[in-house]
JSON list of C-alpha atoms in Angstrom, two decimals:
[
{"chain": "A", "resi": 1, "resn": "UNK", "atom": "CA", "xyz": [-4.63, -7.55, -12.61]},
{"chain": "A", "resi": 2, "resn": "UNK", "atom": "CA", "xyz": [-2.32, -8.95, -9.49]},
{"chain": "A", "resi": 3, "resn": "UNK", "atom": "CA", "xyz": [1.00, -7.77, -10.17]},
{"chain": "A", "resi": 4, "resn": "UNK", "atom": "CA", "xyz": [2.59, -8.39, -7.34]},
{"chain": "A", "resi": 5, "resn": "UNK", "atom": "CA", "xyz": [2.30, -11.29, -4.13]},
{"chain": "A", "resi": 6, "resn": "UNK", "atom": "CA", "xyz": [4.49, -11.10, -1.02]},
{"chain": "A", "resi": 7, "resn": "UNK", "atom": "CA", "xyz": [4.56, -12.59, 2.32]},
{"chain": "A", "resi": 8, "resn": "UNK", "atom": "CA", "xyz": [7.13, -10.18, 4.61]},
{"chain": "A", "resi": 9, "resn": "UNK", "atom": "CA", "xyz": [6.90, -10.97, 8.39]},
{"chain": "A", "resi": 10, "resn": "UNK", "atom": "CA", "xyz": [3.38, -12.25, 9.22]},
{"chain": "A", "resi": 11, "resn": "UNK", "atom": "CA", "xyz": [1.68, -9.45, 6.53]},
{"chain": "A", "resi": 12, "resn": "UNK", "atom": "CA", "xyz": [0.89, -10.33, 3.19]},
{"chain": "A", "resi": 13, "resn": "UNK", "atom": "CA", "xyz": [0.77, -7.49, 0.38]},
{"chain": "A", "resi": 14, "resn": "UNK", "atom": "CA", "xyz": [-0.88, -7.83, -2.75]},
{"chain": "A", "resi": 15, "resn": "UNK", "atom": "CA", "xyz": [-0.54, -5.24, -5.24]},
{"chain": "A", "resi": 16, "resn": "UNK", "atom": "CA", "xyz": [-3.37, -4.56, -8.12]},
{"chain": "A", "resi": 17, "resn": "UNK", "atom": "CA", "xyz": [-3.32, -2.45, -10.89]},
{"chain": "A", "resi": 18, "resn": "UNK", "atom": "CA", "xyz": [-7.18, -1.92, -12.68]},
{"chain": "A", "resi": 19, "resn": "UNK", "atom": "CA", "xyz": [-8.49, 0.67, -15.30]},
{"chain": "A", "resi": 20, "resn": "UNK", "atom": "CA", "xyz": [-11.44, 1.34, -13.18]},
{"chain": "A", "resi": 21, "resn": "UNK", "atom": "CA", "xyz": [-11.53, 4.65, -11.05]},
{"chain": "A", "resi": 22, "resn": "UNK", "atom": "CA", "xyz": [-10.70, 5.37, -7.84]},
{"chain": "A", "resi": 23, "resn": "UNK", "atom": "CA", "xyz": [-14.28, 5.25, -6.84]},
{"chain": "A", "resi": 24, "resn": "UNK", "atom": "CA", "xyz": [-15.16, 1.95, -8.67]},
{"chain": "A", "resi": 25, "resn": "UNK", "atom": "CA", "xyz": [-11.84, 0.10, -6.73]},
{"chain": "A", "resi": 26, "resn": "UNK", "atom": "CA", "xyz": [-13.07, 1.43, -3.45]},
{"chain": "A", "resi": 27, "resn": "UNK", "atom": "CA", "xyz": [-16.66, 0.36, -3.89]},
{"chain": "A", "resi": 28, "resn": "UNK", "atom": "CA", "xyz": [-15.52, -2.80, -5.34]},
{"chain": "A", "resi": 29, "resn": "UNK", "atom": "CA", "xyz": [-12.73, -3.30, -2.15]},
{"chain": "A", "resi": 30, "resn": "UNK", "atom": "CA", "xyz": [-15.23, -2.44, 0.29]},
{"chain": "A", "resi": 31, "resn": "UNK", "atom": "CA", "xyz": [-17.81, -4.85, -0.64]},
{"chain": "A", "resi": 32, "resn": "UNK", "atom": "CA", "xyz": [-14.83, -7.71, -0.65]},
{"chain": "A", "resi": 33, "resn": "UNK", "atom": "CA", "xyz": [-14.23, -6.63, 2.77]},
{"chain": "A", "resi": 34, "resn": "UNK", "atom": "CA", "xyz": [-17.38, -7.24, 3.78]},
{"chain": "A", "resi": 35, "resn": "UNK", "atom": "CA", "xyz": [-17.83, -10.39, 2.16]},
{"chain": "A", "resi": 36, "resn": "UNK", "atom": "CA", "xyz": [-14.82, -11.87, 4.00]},
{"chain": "A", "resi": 37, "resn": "UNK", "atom": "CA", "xyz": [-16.38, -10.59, 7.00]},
{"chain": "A", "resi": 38, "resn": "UNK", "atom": "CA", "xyz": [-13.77, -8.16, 7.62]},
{"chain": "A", "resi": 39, "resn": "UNK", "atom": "CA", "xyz": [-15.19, -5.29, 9.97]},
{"chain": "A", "resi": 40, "resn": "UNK", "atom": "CA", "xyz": [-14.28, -1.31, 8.53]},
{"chain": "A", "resi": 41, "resn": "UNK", "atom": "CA", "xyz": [-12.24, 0.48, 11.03]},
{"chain": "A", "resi": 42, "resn": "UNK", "atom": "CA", "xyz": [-12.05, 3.68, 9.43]},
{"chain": "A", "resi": 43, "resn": "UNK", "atom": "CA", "xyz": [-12.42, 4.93, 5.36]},
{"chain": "A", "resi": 44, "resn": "UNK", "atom": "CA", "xyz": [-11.12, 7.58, 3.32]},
{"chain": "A", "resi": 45, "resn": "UNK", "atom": "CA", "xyz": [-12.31, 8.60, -0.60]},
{"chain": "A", "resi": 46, "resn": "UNK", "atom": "CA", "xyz": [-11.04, 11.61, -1.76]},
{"chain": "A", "resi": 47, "resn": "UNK", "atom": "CA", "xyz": [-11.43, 10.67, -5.26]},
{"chain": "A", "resi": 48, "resn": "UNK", "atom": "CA", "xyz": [-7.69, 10.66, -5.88]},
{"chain": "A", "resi": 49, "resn": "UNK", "atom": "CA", "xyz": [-6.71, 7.97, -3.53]},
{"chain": "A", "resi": 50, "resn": "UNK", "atom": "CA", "xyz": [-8.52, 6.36, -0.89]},
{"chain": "A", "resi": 51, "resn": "UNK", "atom": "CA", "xyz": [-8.00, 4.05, 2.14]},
{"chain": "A", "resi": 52, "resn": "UNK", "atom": "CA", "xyz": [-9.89, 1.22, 3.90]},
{"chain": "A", "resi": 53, "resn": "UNK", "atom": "CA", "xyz": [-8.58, -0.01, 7.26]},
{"chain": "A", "resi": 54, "resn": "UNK", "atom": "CA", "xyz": [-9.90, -3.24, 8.39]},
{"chain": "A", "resi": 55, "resn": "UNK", "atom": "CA", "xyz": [-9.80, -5.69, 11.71]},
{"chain": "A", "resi": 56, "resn": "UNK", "atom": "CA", "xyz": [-9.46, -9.34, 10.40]},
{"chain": "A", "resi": 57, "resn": "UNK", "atom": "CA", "xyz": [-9.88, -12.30, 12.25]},
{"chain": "A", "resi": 58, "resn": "UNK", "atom": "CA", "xyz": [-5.93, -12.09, 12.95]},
{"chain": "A", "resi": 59, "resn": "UNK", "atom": "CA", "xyz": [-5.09, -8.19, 13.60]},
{"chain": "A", "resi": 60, "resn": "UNK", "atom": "CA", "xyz": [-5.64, -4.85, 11.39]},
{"chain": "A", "resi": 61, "resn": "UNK", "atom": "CA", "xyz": [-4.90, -4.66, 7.85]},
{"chain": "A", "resi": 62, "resn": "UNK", "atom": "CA", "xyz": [-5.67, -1.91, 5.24]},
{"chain": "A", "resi": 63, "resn": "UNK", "atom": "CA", "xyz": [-6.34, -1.48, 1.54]},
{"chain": "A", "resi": 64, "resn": "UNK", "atom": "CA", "xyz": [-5.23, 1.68, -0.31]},
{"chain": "A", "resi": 65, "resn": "UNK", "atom": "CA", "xyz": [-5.41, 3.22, -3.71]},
{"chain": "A", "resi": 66, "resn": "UNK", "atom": "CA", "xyz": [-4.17, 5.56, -5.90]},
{"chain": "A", "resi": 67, "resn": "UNK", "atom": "CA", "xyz": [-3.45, 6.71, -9.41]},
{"chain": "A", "resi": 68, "resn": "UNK", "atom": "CA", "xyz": [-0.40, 5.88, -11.02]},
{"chain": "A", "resi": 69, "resn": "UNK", "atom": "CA", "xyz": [1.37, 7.08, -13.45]},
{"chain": "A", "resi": 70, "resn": "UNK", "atom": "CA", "xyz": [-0.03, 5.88, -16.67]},
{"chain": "A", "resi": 71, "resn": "UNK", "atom": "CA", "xyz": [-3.63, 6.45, -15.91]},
{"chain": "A", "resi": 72, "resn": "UNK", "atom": "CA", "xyz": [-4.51, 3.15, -13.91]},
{"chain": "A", "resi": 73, "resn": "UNK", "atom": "CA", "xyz": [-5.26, 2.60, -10.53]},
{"chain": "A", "resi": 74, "resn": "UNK", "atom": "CA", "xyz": [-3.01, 0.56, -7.98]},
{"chain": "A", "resi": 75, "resn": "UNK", "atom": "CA", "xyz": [-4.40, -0.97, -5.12]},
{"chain": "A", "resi": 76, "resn": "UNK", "atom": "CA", "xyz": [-2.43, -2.18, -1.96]},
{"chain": "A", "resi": 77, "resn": "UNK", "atom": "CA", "xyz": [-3.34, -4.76, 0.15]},
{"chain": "A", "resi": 78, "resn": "UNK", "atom": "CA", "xyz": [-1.90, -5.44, 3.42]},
{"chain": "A", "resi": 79, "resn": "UNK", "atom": "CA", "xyz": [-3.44, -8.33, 5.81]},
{"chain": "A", "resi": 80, "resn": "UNK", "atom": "CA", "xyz": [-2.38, -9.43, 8.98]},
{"chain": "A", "resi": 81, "resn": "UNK", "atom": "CA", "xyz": [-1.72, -13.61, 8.70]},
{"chain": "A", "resi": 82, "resn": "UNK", "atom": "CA", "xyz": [-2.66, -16.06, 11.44]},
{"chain": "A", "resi": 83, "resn": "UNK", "atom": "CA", "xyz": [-0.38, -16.11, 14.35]},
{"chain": "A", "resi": 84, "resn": "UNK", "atom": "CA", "xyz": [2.57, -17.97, 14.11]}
]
């Protein structure tokens, strides 16, 4: 579920918060990397957070996760938006 939208400076963060593991949100974040044709700088899975880093068609961005506190998992999304 999207709980949160935001545009601040040319980034725009989404924040997601999903029942599904650590492992599941990565798998499931790095395959919608690659379908937006997003190219994987660098990747971290530790099993109790993780971290994709990604070069877009307008700069770097990166995805992270990590448990909260009620047993979910929140995902941030930050993406670089088209030059100004």
């Amino acid at each position: 579920m999207v709980t949160d939208v935001r545009k601040q400076h040319d980034f725009t963060y989404v924040v997601i918060s999903t029942r599904e593991s650590i492992r599941e949100a990565f798998r499931h974040m790095h395959k919608l990397a690659d379908q937006a044709g997003f190219t994987v700088l660098s990747e971290q899975n530790d099993g109790i957070d993780a971290e994709i880093f990604v070069k877009t068609p307008h700069g770097q961005g990166f995805v992270s996760m990590s448990e909260g506190s009620c047993g979910q998992v929140i995902v941030v999304v930050e993406l670089p938006g088209p030059p100004k």
